[in-house]
Amino acid sequence: MSVSRCQSQAQTKRKSAPQELVGVVGLEIHAQIHSNTKLFSGSQVGFQAPPNSLVSFFDASLPGTLPVLNRRCVEAAVMTGLALNCTINRKSLFDRKHYFYADLPAGYQITQQRLPIAVDGTLTYSHLGGRKRNEVVTKSVRIKQIQLEQDSGKSLHDDYRNQTLIDLNRAEGQLRVDANVSVHRPGDPWGIRTEVKNINSARNLARAIDYEIQRQMFVLESGGTVQNETRSFDGKTGHTIPMRDKEGLQDYRFMPEPNLPPLMVYEACSTAPPGVAPSQVVVLEEVRERLPELPSVRRQRLVETYGILPEHSFTLVNEDGLMDYFEAVVRETKAGPRKVIGWVMNELQGLLHQQNLSVSQSPISPQALAQILNLQENGQISSSIAKQVFQELWKTPGKTAQQIVKEQDLGMVNDSTEIHRICQKVVDSHPDQVRPPWKRAVLNKLMGLVQKETKGRADPVLVRAILEQKTS
């Protein structure tokens, strides 16, 4: 599936230029659909399967074989179109795009050039900006079209034997991006573009775009001309490298695909033609009902429901499984959502990142964290002891918070007579510091000494009140 030309205008500031050049970027995103079988054949999809072990006669382009469209892939394309606010074409067409590479044995690729499945979308996204990186900045990009497209094979280069082998398994759940980049001065027509092919990560995409914008600016400011060409990106050097002159549409010799009828999408079951099996019909309203909660809607719901900060909602949504973990803790504990978010963002994430673990690999379940917070809310342990119990649970996940508190005698000291005795002992041992006029820093130091004496088990509110009374 290909999402073509997500266009945004990125300005690159250069102090030396009186009228700054700006970059224009269009992205062609090749996203592999998560399905059990391929788009046009019944071959299984298996990541890292042995080369050419998942290849049907059609995949190998044997004569007489015909494509059979995968309904699951069509539904995934429609769902993607709805998520990107596209117009879903009720009728779309398939075409043949001809080119002669070794990884495409038929000599053509089945795609959707004339009338794709979805068009004219908008992706509105937000990110954190401002000086403190806590201001929500909202932007949008235009989506030209979404099209279903046959995957080519994969070239495997054997440098030792100086040969290239072909693996026709492909369709393995990957992401590849082609970036079309040009620069121009505001008010002038857009410049000549280059296409950087087959970028395989978001980080390399950003690096390739930044380099290509700077390269084209240097060419123009040096009096040269940008060539309309295809380039590749070298992740080691961070540079783009010329590959070939850019093909025009005429070079691909597009023609209608004769072996596939028009692809029809129906608004409702009632609008489908009679006599067609439901398993052969893609219904828009059914796909719309299965559309999951989108990230922007999810972030807004988190802020409105739990009263957390917008920057916290970004972290919860962007890290896989973290939002579900947070909401599970909130459901199980008496502590407020803001207190829970503090634990999730600091204690939990801190240890996860330190040990390079995902949320699903956390030794402490949401229920276990909720038990710790409930003990603290009930006044059974202090905040410092709660963090200590958290650390102990991380090391021994088979135990409960209550077991650790009991085994290590970490419960709160509730005997006021005992707390009075300890406070008096601390005050008596620091006679010079408690003479009037003593400062608040002295009180904080005395509180720390009391907590040290009680191993953090004394109620800090009660300790402060007793110390204020004894030093007044």
Tab-separated table of C-alpha atoms in Angstrom, residues 9-452:
chain	number	residue	atom	x	y	z
A	9	GLN	CA	6.809	22.986	3.495
A	10	ALA	CA	9.899	23.005	5.680
A	11	GLN	CA	11.813	26.238	6.065
A	12	THR	CA	15.541	26.065	6.591
A	13	LYS	CA	16.972	29.301	7.961
A	14	ARG	CA	20.260	30.513	6.568
A	15	LYS	CA	21.603	33.785	7.931
A	16	SER	CA	23.763	34.582	4.894
A	17	ALA	CA	20.933	34.594	2.313
A	18	PRO	CA	18.952	37.853	2.004
A	19	GLN	CA	15.917	35.946	0.716
A	20	GLU	CA	15.971	32.488	2.180
A	21	LEU	CA	15.482	29.361	0.150
A	22	VAL	CA	12.876	26.995	1.543
A	23	GLY	CA	12.497	23.281	1.089
A	24	VAL	CA	9.418	21.479	-0.194
A	25	VAL	CA	9.115	17.800	0.713
A	26	GLY	CA	6.750	15.178	-0.695
A	27	LEU	CA	6.779	11.678	0.765
A	28	GLU	CA	5.766	8.448	-0.926
A	29	ILE	CA	5.293	5.986	1.929
A	30	HIS	CA	5.258	2.252	1.215
A	31	ALA	CA	3.593	0.623	4.204
A	32	GLN	CA	3.231	-3.139	4.284
A	33	ILE	CA	-0.271	-4.264	5.231
A	34	HIS	CA	-0.546	-6.602	8.211
A	35	SER	CA	-2.237	-9.640	6.667
A	36	ASN	CA	-1.772	-13.404	6.622
A	37	THR	CA	-1.379	-13.618	2.856
A	38	LYS	CA	-0.103	-11.368	0.077
A	39	LEU	CA	-2.084	-8.757	-1.845
A	40	PHE	CA	-2.632	-10.739	-5.040
A	41	SER	CA	-1.792	-14.341	-4.091
A	42	GLY	CA	-2.488	-16.912	-1.399
A	43	SER	CA	1.161	-17.133	-0.340
A	44	GLN	CA	1.735	-16.742	3.371
A	45	VAL	CA	3.450	-13.672	4.780
A	46	GLY	CA	6.298	-14.557	7.119
A	47	PHE	CA	8.963	-12.174	8.349
A	48	GLN	CA	12.530	-13.512	7.916
A	49	ALA	CA	11.343	-16.735	6.319
A	50	PRO	CA	13.998	-18.558	4.220
A	51	PRO	CA	14.431	-16.886	0.787
A	52	ASN	CA	11.835	-17.884	-1.810
A	53	SER	CA	10.046	-20.215	0.620
A	54	LEU	CA	6.777	-18.243	0.446
A	55	VAL	CA	6.314	-17.870	-3.303
A	56	SER	CA	3.288	-18.890	-5.354
A	57	PHE	CA	3.212	-19.458	-9.120
A	58	PHE	CA	1.730	-15.967	-9.490
A	59	ASP	CA	4.503	-14.398	-7.377
A	60	ALA	CA	7.036	-16.043	-9.688
A	61	SER	CA	5.109	-14.711	-12.743
A	62	LEU	CA	4.606	-18.122	-14.339
A	63	PRO	CA	2.500	-17.951	-17.524
A	64	GLY	CA	-1.238	-18.428	-17.082
A	65	THR	CA	-1.383	-17.322	-13.441
A	66	LEU	CA	-3.861	-14.627	-12.392
A	67	PRO	CA	-4.022	-12.170	-9.469
A	68	VAL	CA	-6.693	-12.650	-6.793
A	69	LEU	CA	-7.309	-9.552	-4.652
A	70	ASN	CA	-6.992	-9.956	-0.864
A	71	ARG	CA	-10.129	-8.552	0.851
A	72	ARG	CA	-8.270	-7.945	4.116
A	73	CYS	CA	-5.798	-5.673	2.301
A	74	VAL	CA	-8.625	-3.658	0.764
A	75	GLU	CA	-10.215	-3.145	4.194
A	76	ALA	CA	-6.861	-2.053	5.614
A	77	ALA	CA	-6.452	0.502	2.826
A	78	VAL	CA	-9.967	1.836	3.430
A	79	MET	CA	-9.311	2.078	7.179
A	80	THR	CA	-6.080	3.973	6.509
A	81	GLY	CA	-7.989	6.350	4.247
A	82	LEU	CA	-10.586	7.009	6.935
A	83	ALA	CA	-7.871	7.622	9.537
A	84	LEU	CA	-6.267	10.183	7.212
A	85	ASN	CA	-9.579	11.940	6.446
A	86	CYS	CA	-9.518	10.871	2.790
A	87	THR	CA	-12.361	10.551	0.337
A	88	ILE	CA	-12.893	6.832	-0.270
A	89	ASN	CA	-13.544	6.180	-3.933
A	90	ARG	CA	-16.456	3.813	-4.306
A	91	LYS	CA	-14.859	2.628	-7.541
A	92	SER	CA	-11.117	2.362	-8.066
A	93	LEU	CA	-9.012	0.827	-10.829
A	94	PHE	CA	-5.824	-1.202	-11.178
A	95	ASP	CA	-3.005	-0.466	-13.610
A	96	ARG	CA	0.219	-2.017	-14.802
A	97	LYS	CA	3.401	-0.021	-14.219
A	98	HIS	CA	6.170	-1.364	-16.444
A	99	TYR	CA	9.815	-1.421	-15.485
A	100	PHE	CA	12.513	-4.024	-15.889
A	101	TYR	CA	14.324	-4.882	-12.685
A	102	ALA	CA	15.440	-8.347	-11.630
A	103	ASP	CA	13.209	-8.259	-8.529
A	104	LEU	CA	10.080	-7.930	-10.696
A	105	PRO	CA	9.997	-11.021	-12.939
A	106	ALA	CA	6.751	-10.056	-14.710
A	107	GLY	CA	8.284	-6.825	-16.009
A	108	TYR	CA	5.398	-4.813	-14.545
A	109	GLN	CA	3.896	-3.990	-11.166
A	110	ILE	CA	0.157	-3.930	-10.422
A	111	THR	CA	-0.716	-0.564	-8.866
A	112	GLN	CA	-3.400	2.151	-8.879
A	113	GLN	CA	-2.303	5.090	-11.012
A	114	ARG	CA	-5.473	6.436	-12.634
A	115	LEU	CA	-8.066	6.054	-9.896
A	116	PRO	CA	-6.731	4.973	-6.463
A	117	ILE	CA	-8.809	3.739	-3.552
A	118	ALA	CA	-8.582	6.983	-1.515
A	119	VAL	CA	-7.702	10.615	-2.276
A	120	ASP	CA	-7.495	14.143	-0.835
A	121	GLY	CA	-6.764	13.511	2.828
A	122	THR	CA	-5.302	15.528	5.671
A	123	LEU	CA	-3.115	14.403	8.528
A	124	THR	CA	-3.282	16.806	11.461
A	125	TYR	CA	-0.564	16.146	13.999
A	126	SER	CA	0.783	17.764	17.142
A	127	HIS	CA	4.180	17.923	18.767
A	128	LEU	CA	5.717	19.629	21.776
A	129	GLY	CA	7.556	22.884	21.108
A	130	GLY	CA	8.437	26.136	22.793
A	131	ARG	CA	11.414	26.927	24.975
A	132	LYS	CA	10.513	24.315	27.585
A	133	ARG	CA	9.216	21.741	25.073
A	134	ASN	CA	5.818	21.778	26.763
A	135	GLU	CA	3.746	23.795	24.267
A	136	VAL	CA	1.487	21.813	21.938
A	137	VAL	CA	2.123	22.833	18.316
A	138	THR	CA	-0.423	21.597	15.761
A	139	LYS	CA	0.340	21.248	12.056
A	140	SER	CA	-1.099	19.401	9.092
A	141	VAL	CA	0.034	17.787	5.847
A	142	ARG	CA	-1.972	17.030	2.741
A	143	ILE	CA	-2.432	13.443	1.571
A	144	LYS	CA	-2.706	13.213	-2.195
A	145	GLN	CA	-3.734	9.573	-2.458
A	146	ILE	CA	-3.603	6.074	-1.013
A	147	GLN	CA	-3.162	3.215	-3.430
A	148	LEU	CA	-2.892	-0.548	-3.289
A	149	GLU	CA	0.282	-1.775	-4.940
A	150	GLN	CA	1.948	-5.091	-5.576
A	151	ASP	CA	5.219	-5.573	-3.706
A	152	SER	CA	8.348	-6.278	-5.674
A	153	GLY	CA	10.981	-8.806	-4.656
A	154	LYS	CA	14.106	-8.109	-2.656
A	155	SER	CA	17.633	-7.949	-4.049
A	156	LEU	CA	20.261	-9.682	-1.904
A	157	HIS	CA	23.779	-8.517	-2.770
A	158	ASP	CA	26.563	-11.065	-2.247
A	159	ASP	CA	29.764	-9.028	-2.249
A	160	TYR	CA	31.923	-12.122	-1.675
A	161	ARG	CA	30.766	-13.800	-4.897
A	162	ASN	CA	30.097	-10.490	-6.664
A	163	GLN	CA	26.527	-11.424	-7.528
A	164	THR	CA	22.968	-10.411	-6.679
A	165	LEU	CA	20.287	-12.924	-5.669
A	166	ILE	CA	16.521	-12.350	-5.659
A	167	ASP	CA	14.092	-13.216	-2.839
A	168	LEU	CA	10.449	-13.104	-3.927
A	169	ASN	CA	9.024	-13.633	-0.411
A	170	ARG	CA	8.661	-9.868	0.195
A	171	ALA	CA	5.552	-8.270	1.806
A	172	GLU	CA	7.147	-8.729	5.240
A	173	GLY	CA	5.653	-5.963	7.342
A	174	GLN	CA	8.173	-3.249	6.526
A	175	LEU	CA	8.140	0.496	5.951
A	176	ARG	CA	9.979	2.218	3.110
A	177	VAL	CA	9.829	5.877	2.147
A	178	ASP	CA	10.766	7.769	-1.013
A	179	ALA	CA	11.353	11.477	-0.352
A	180	ASN	CA	10.861	14.023	-3.147
A	181	VAL	CA	12.802	17.169	-2.253
A	182	SER	CA	13.111	20.579	-3.936
A	183	VAL	CA	14.021	24.124	-2.886
A	184	HIS	CA	12.860	27.532	-4.091
A	185	ARG	CA	12.557	31.127	-2.964
A	186	PRO	CA	9.129	32.152	-1.623
A	187	GLY	CA	6.995	33.529	-4.428
A	188	ASP	CA	8.921	31.674	-7.148
A	189	PRO	CA	7.767	28.413	-8.775
A	190	TRP	CA	8.830	25.235	-7.028
A	191	GLY	CA	12.308	24.044	-7.878
A	192	ILE	CA	13.500	20.929	-9.673
A	193	ARG	CA	13.031	17.930	-7.402
A	194	THR	CA	15.125	14.906	-6.668
A	195	GLU	CA	13.812	11.616	-5.310
A	196	VAL	CA	15.671	9.842	-2.505
A	197	LYS	CA	14.636	6.174	-2.708
A	198	ASN	CA	14.019	3.393	-0.205
A	199	ILE	CA	14.679	5.082	3.135
A	200	ASN	CA	13.975	2.542	5.887
A	201	SER	CA	13.584	4.521	9.134
A	202	ALA	CA	12.142	7.800	10.383
A	203	ARG	CA	15.571	8.885	11.630
A	204	ASN	CA	17.242	8.265	8.270
A	205	LEU	CA	14.335	9.992	6.530
A	206	ALA	CA	14.945	13.177	8.540
A	207	ARG	CA	18.701	12.965	7.910
A	208	ALA	CA	18.222	12.433	4.168
A	209	ILE	CA	15.790	15.343	3.818
A	210	ASP	CA	18.018	17.711	5.811
A	211	TYR	CA	21.073	16.789	3.765
A	212	GLU	CA	19.280	17.026	0.422
A	213	ILE	CA	17.809	20.470	1.204
A	214	GLN	CA	21.241	21.778	2.190
A	215	ARG	CA	22.869	20.176	-0.867
A	216	GLN	CA	20.391	21.739	-3.286
A	217	MET	CA	20.738	25.131	-1.606
A	218	PHE	CA	24.514	24.941	-2.003
A	219	VAL	CA	24.156	23.994	-5.684
A	220	LEU	CA	21.845	26.924	-6.444
A	221	GLU	CA	23.822	29.459	-4.427
A	222	SER	CA	26.977	28.334	-6.260
A	223	GLY	CA	25.325	29.091	-9.614
A	224	GLY	CA	24.615	25.469	-10.506
A	225	THR	CA	21.423	23.637	-11.520
A	226	VAL	CA	19.686	20.889	-9.545
A	227	GLN	CA	19.247	17.742	-11.635
A	228	ASN	CA	15.971	15.842	-11.807
A	229	GLU	CA	17.373	12.513	-10.635
A	230	THR	CA	16.917	9.546	-8.335
A	231	ARG	CA	19.318	9.319	-5.393
A	232	SER	CA	19.974	6.887	-2.562
A	233	PHE	CA	20.827	7.659	1.064
A	234	ASP	CA	23.994	6.370	2.716
A	235	GLY	CA	23.233	5.956	6.413
A	236	LYS	CA	26.933	5.774	7.317
A	237	THR	CA	27.991	9.073	5.734
A	238	GLY	CA	24.615	10.838	5.993
A	239	HIS	CA	24.867	11.795	2.300
A	240	THR	CA	22.619	11.189	-0.718
A	241	ILE	CA	24.221	9.572	-3.773
A	242	PRO	CA	23.117	9.817	-7.445
A	243	MET	CA	21.611	6.619	-8.867
A	244	ARG	CA	20.034	7.471	-12.233
A	245	ASP	CA	18.130	10.123	-14.151
A	246	LYS	CA	14.523	10.374	-12.982
A	247	GLU	CA	12.037	8.391	-15.048
A	248	GLY	CA	8.960	10.200	-16.300
A	249	LEU	CA	5.462	8.752	-16.266
A	250	GLN	CA	5.845	7.888	-19.926
A	251	ASP	CA	8.789	5.615	-19.101
A	252	TYR	CA	6.535	3.368	-17.012
A	253	ARG	CA	4.045	2.847	-19.897
A	254	PHE	CA	1.008	2.681	-17.605
A	255	MET	CA	-1.902	0.634	-18.902
A	256	PRO	CA	-5.113	-0.782	-17.361
A	257	GLU	CA	-4.642	-4.127	-15.591
A	258	PRO	CA	-6.719	-6.534	-17.749
A	259	ASN	CA	-6.948	-9.315	-15.148
A	260	LEU	CA	-8.602	-7.341	-12.351
A	261	PRO	CA	-12.094	-5.784	-12.483
A	262	PRO	CA	-12.812	-2.380	-10.922
A	263	LEU	CA	-12.583	-2.434	-7.124
A	264	MET	CA	-15.937	-1.519	-5.569
A	265	VAL	CA	-16.476	-0.270	-2.012
A	266	TYR	CA	-20.072	-0.010	-0.760
A	267	GLU	CA	-21.440	2.402	1.837
A	268	ALA	CA	-23.636	-0.217	3.510
A	269	CYS	CA	-24.643	-3.823	3.068
A	270	SER	CA	-27.967	-2.670	1.644
A	271	THR	CA	-26.209	-0.894	-1.222
A	272	ALA	CA	-24.253	-3.970	-2.311
A	273	PRO	CA	-25.564	-5.763	-5.425
A	274	PRO	CA	-27.871	-8.734	-4.758
A	275	GLY	CA	-26.465	-12.213	-4.957
A	276	VAL	CA	-22.910	-11.257	-3.932
A	277	ALA	CA	-21.511	-13.163	-0.959
A	278	PRO	CA	-20.864	-10.903	2.076
A	279	SER	CA	-17.286	-12.249	2.249
A	280	GLN	CA	-16.643	-10.658	-1.154
A	281	VAL	CA	-17.958	-7.201	-0.264
A	282	VAL	CA	-16.103	-4.359	1.455
A	283	VAL	CA	-18.601	-2.198	3.355
A	284	LEU	CA	-17.533	1.294	4.414
A	285	GLU	CA	-19.724	1.562	7.515
A	286	GLU	CA	-18.369	-1.740	8.872
A	287	VAL	CA	-14.761	-0.617	8.400
A	288	ARG	CA	-15.561	2.725	10.028
A	289	GLU	CA	-16.942	0.949	13.109
A	290	ARG	CA	-13.668	-0.986	13.488
A	291	LEU	CA	-11.535	2.147	13.254
A	292	PRO	CA	-9.521	2.379	16.504
A	293	GLU	CA	-9.199	5.507	18.629
A	294	LEU	CA	-6.779	7.791	16.803
A	295	PRO	CA	-3.758	9.283	18.626
A	296	SER	CA	-5.015	12.891	18.634
A	297	VAL	CA	-8.409	11.829	19.997
A	298	ARG	CA	-6.688	9.602	22.555
A	299	ARG	CA	-4.450	12.425	23.817
A	300	GLN	CA	-7.382	14.809	24.168
A	301	ARG	CA	-9.388	12.189	26.060
A	302	LEU	CA	-6.526	11.586	28.487
A	303	VAL	CA	-6.154	15.298	29.252
A	304	GLU	CA	-9.894	15.871	29.684
A	305	THR	CA	-10.613	12.684	31.638
A	306	TYR	CA	-7.672	12.637	34.018
A	307	GLY	CA	-6.576	16.271	34.160
A	308	ILE	CA	-2.988	15.421	33.217
A	309	LEU	CA	-0.657	17.788	31.335
A	310	PRO	CA	-0.660	17.676	27.505
A	311	GLU	CA	3.037	16.754	27.431
A	312	HIS	CA	2.280	13.718	29.604
A	313	SER	CA	-0.441	12.625	27.199
A	314	PHE	CA	2.137	12.566	24.373
A	315	THR	CA	4.371	10.226	26.355
A	316	LEU	CA	1.483	7.918	27.266
A	317	VAL	CA	0.275	7.644	23.678
A	318	ASN	CA	3.657	7.451	21.956
A	319	GLU	CA	5.109	4.602	24.025
A	320	ASP	CA	3.482	1.288	23.208
A	321	GLY	CA	1.399	-0.045	26.096
A	322	LEU	CA	2.066	2.857	28.467
A	323	MET	CA	-1.422	4.378	28.199
A	324	ASP	CA	-3.092	1.038	28.978
A	325	TYR	CA	-0.734	0.585	31.946
A	326	PHE	CA	-1.571	4.056	33.289
A	327	GLU	CA	-5.333	3.587	32.943
A	328	ALA	CA	-5.164	0.142	34.585
A	329	VAL	CA	-3.386	1.645	37.617
A	330	VAL	CA	-5.937	4.472	37.853
A	331	ARG	CA	-8.774	1.950	37.911
A	332	GLU	CA	-7.186	-0.058	40.737
A	333	THR	CA	-5.998	2.687	43.092
A	334	LYS	CA	-7.404	5.395	45.350
A	335	ALA	CA	-4.605	7.748	44.323
A	336	GLY	CA	-5.485	10.528	41.902
A	337	PRO	CA	-4.476	10.373	38.211
A	338	ARG	CA	-1.853	13.105	38.636
A	339	LYS	CA	-0.129	11.098	41.340
A	340	VAL	CA	-0.297	7.971	39.182
A	341	ILE	CA	1.202	9.782	36.168
A	342	GLY	CA	4.120	10.871	38.333
A	343	TRP	CA	4.877	7.267	39.272
A	344	VAL	CA	4.465	6.017	35.713
A	345	MET	CA	6.616	8.769	34.190
A	346	ASN	CA	9.368	8.736	36.826
A	347	GLU	CA	9.723	5.427	38.687
A	348	LEU	CA	8.345	3.036	36.050
A	349	GLN	CA	9.769	4.654	32.926
A	350	GLY	CA	13.060	5.362	34.627
A	351	LEU	CA	13.719	1.679	35.299
A	352	LEU	CA	12.309	0.566	31.944
A	353	HIS	CA	14.649	2.874	30.023
A	354	GLN	CA	17.573	2.049	32.287
A	355	GLN	CA	17.215	-1.666	31.540
A	356	ASN	CA	16.030	-1.210	27.943
A	357	LEU	CA	12.690	-2.921	28.575
A	358	SER	CA	9.290	-2.367	26.969
A	359	VAL	CA	6.187	-1.692	29.057
A	360	SER	CA	4.975	-5.244	28.461
A	361	GLN	CA	8.229	-6.541	30.008
A	362	SER	CA	7.815	-4.606	33.256
A	363	PRO	CA	8.302	-6.875	36.322
A	364	ILE	CA	5.714	-4.727	38.140
A	365	SER	CA	2.167	-5.086	36.876
A	366	PRO	CA	-0.360	-2.221	36.996
A	367	GLN	CA	-2.123	-4.044	39.842
A	368	ALA	CA	1.124	-4.273	41.852
A	369	LEU	CA	1.803	-0.549	41.437
A	370	ALA	CA	-1.800	0.175	42.451
A	371	GLN	CA	-1.258	-1.847	45.663
A	372	ILE	CA	1.780	0.292	46.539
A	373	LEU	CA	-0.184	3.499	45.979
A	374	ASN	CA	-3.119	2.199	48.025
A	375	LEU	CA	-0.807	1.429	50.964
A	376	GLN	CA	0.480	4.974	50.767
A	377	GLU	CA	-3.000	6.488	50.420
A	378	ASN	CA	-4.209	4.514	53.444
A	379	GLY	CA	-1.354	5.877	55.538
A	380	GLN	CA	0.298	2.479	55.949
A	381	ILE	CA	3.589	3.514	54.322
A	382	SER	CA	5.272	6.835	53.596
A	383	SER	CA	6.146	8.180	50.147
A	384	SER	CA	9.819	7.286	50.563
A	385	ILE	CA	8.942	3.763	51.711
A	386	ALA	CA	6.581	3.422	48.742
A	387	LYS	CA	9.513	4.015	46.398
A	388	GLN	CA	11.578	1.529	48.353
A	389	VAL	CA	8.834	-1.097	48.038
A	390	PHE	CA	8.672	-0.378	44.289
A	391	GLN	CA	12.387	-1.104	43.968
A	392	GLU	CA	12.026	-4.324	45.964
A	393	LEU	CA	9.081	-5.484	43.853
A	394	TRP	CA	11.121	-4.853	40.704
A	395	LYS	CA	13.773	-7.263	42.015
A	396	THR	CA	11.302	-9.870	43.333
A	397	PRO	CA	8.125	-9.642	41.213
A	398	GLY	CA	6.705	-12.827	42.770
A	399	LYS	CA	5.932	-11.030	46.038
A	400	THR	CA	3.221	-8.522	46.897
A	401	ALA	CA	3.678	-5.028	48.272
A	402	GLN	CA	2.055	-6.111	51.547
A	403	GLN	CA	4.522	-9.003	51.940
A	404	ILE	CA	7.535	-6.743	51.487
A	405	VAL	CA	6.194	-4.173	53.967
A	406	LYS	CA	5.583	-6.888	56.555
A	407	GLU	CA	8.836	-8.815	56.021
A	408	GLN	CA	11.025	-5.706	56.194
A	409	ASP	CA	8.976	-3.944	58.882
A	410	LEU	CA	8.358	-0.907	56.677
A	411	GLY	CA	4.940	0.062	58.013
A	412	MET	CA	4.309	3.563	59.357
A	413	VAL	CA	5.179	4.305	62.995
A	414	ASN	CA	1.768	5.309	64.377
A	415	ASP	CA	2.706	5.467	68.044
A	416	SER	CA	2.715	9.218	68.799
A	417	THR	CA	4.539	8.641	72.085
A	418	GLU	CA	7.379	6.928	70.220
A	419	ILE	CA	7.527	9.716	67.627
A	420	HIS	CA	7.588	12.343	70.421
A	421	ARG	CA	10.494	10.480	72.036
A	422	ILE	CA	12.506	10.335	68.808
A	423	CYS	CA	11.823	14.010	68.005
A	424	GLN	CA	12.934	15.040	71.485
A	425	LYS	CA	16.096	12.985	71.124
A	426	VAL	CA	16.933	14.727	67.810
A	427	VAL	CA	16.220	18.191	69.239
A	428	ASP	CA	18.334	17.529	72.349
A	429	SER	CA	21.271	16.416	70.223
A	430	HIS	CA	21.333	19.734	68.280
A	431	PRO	CA	20.984	22.430	70.990
A	432	ASP	CA	22.903	25.124	69.099
A	433	GLN	CA	20.755	24.879	65.967
A	434	VAL	CA	17.350	25.016	67.631
A	435	ARG	CA	17.925	28.262	69.512
A	436	PRO	CA	15.798	31.194	68.322
A	437	PRO	CA	15.746	32.567	65.744
A	438	TRP	CA	16.176	29.219	63.962
A	439	LYS	CA	15.586	28.938	60.239
A	440	ARG	CA	13.306	26.644	58.245
A	441	ALA	CA	16.322	24.822	56.836
A	442	VAL	CA	17.084	23.668	60.376
A	443	LEU	CA	13.586	22.221	60.709
A	444	ASN	CA	13.997	20.338	57.422
A	445	LYS	CA	17.320	18.945	58.659
A	446	LEU	CA	15.744	17.785	61.922
A	447	MET	CA	12.901	16.143	60.008
A	448	GLY	CA	15.467	14.273	57.918
A	449	LEU	CA	17.188	13.040	61.066
A	450	VAL	CA	13.876	11.808	62.502
A	451	GLN	CA	13.086	9.974	59.288
A	452	LYS	CA	16.566	8.450	59.330
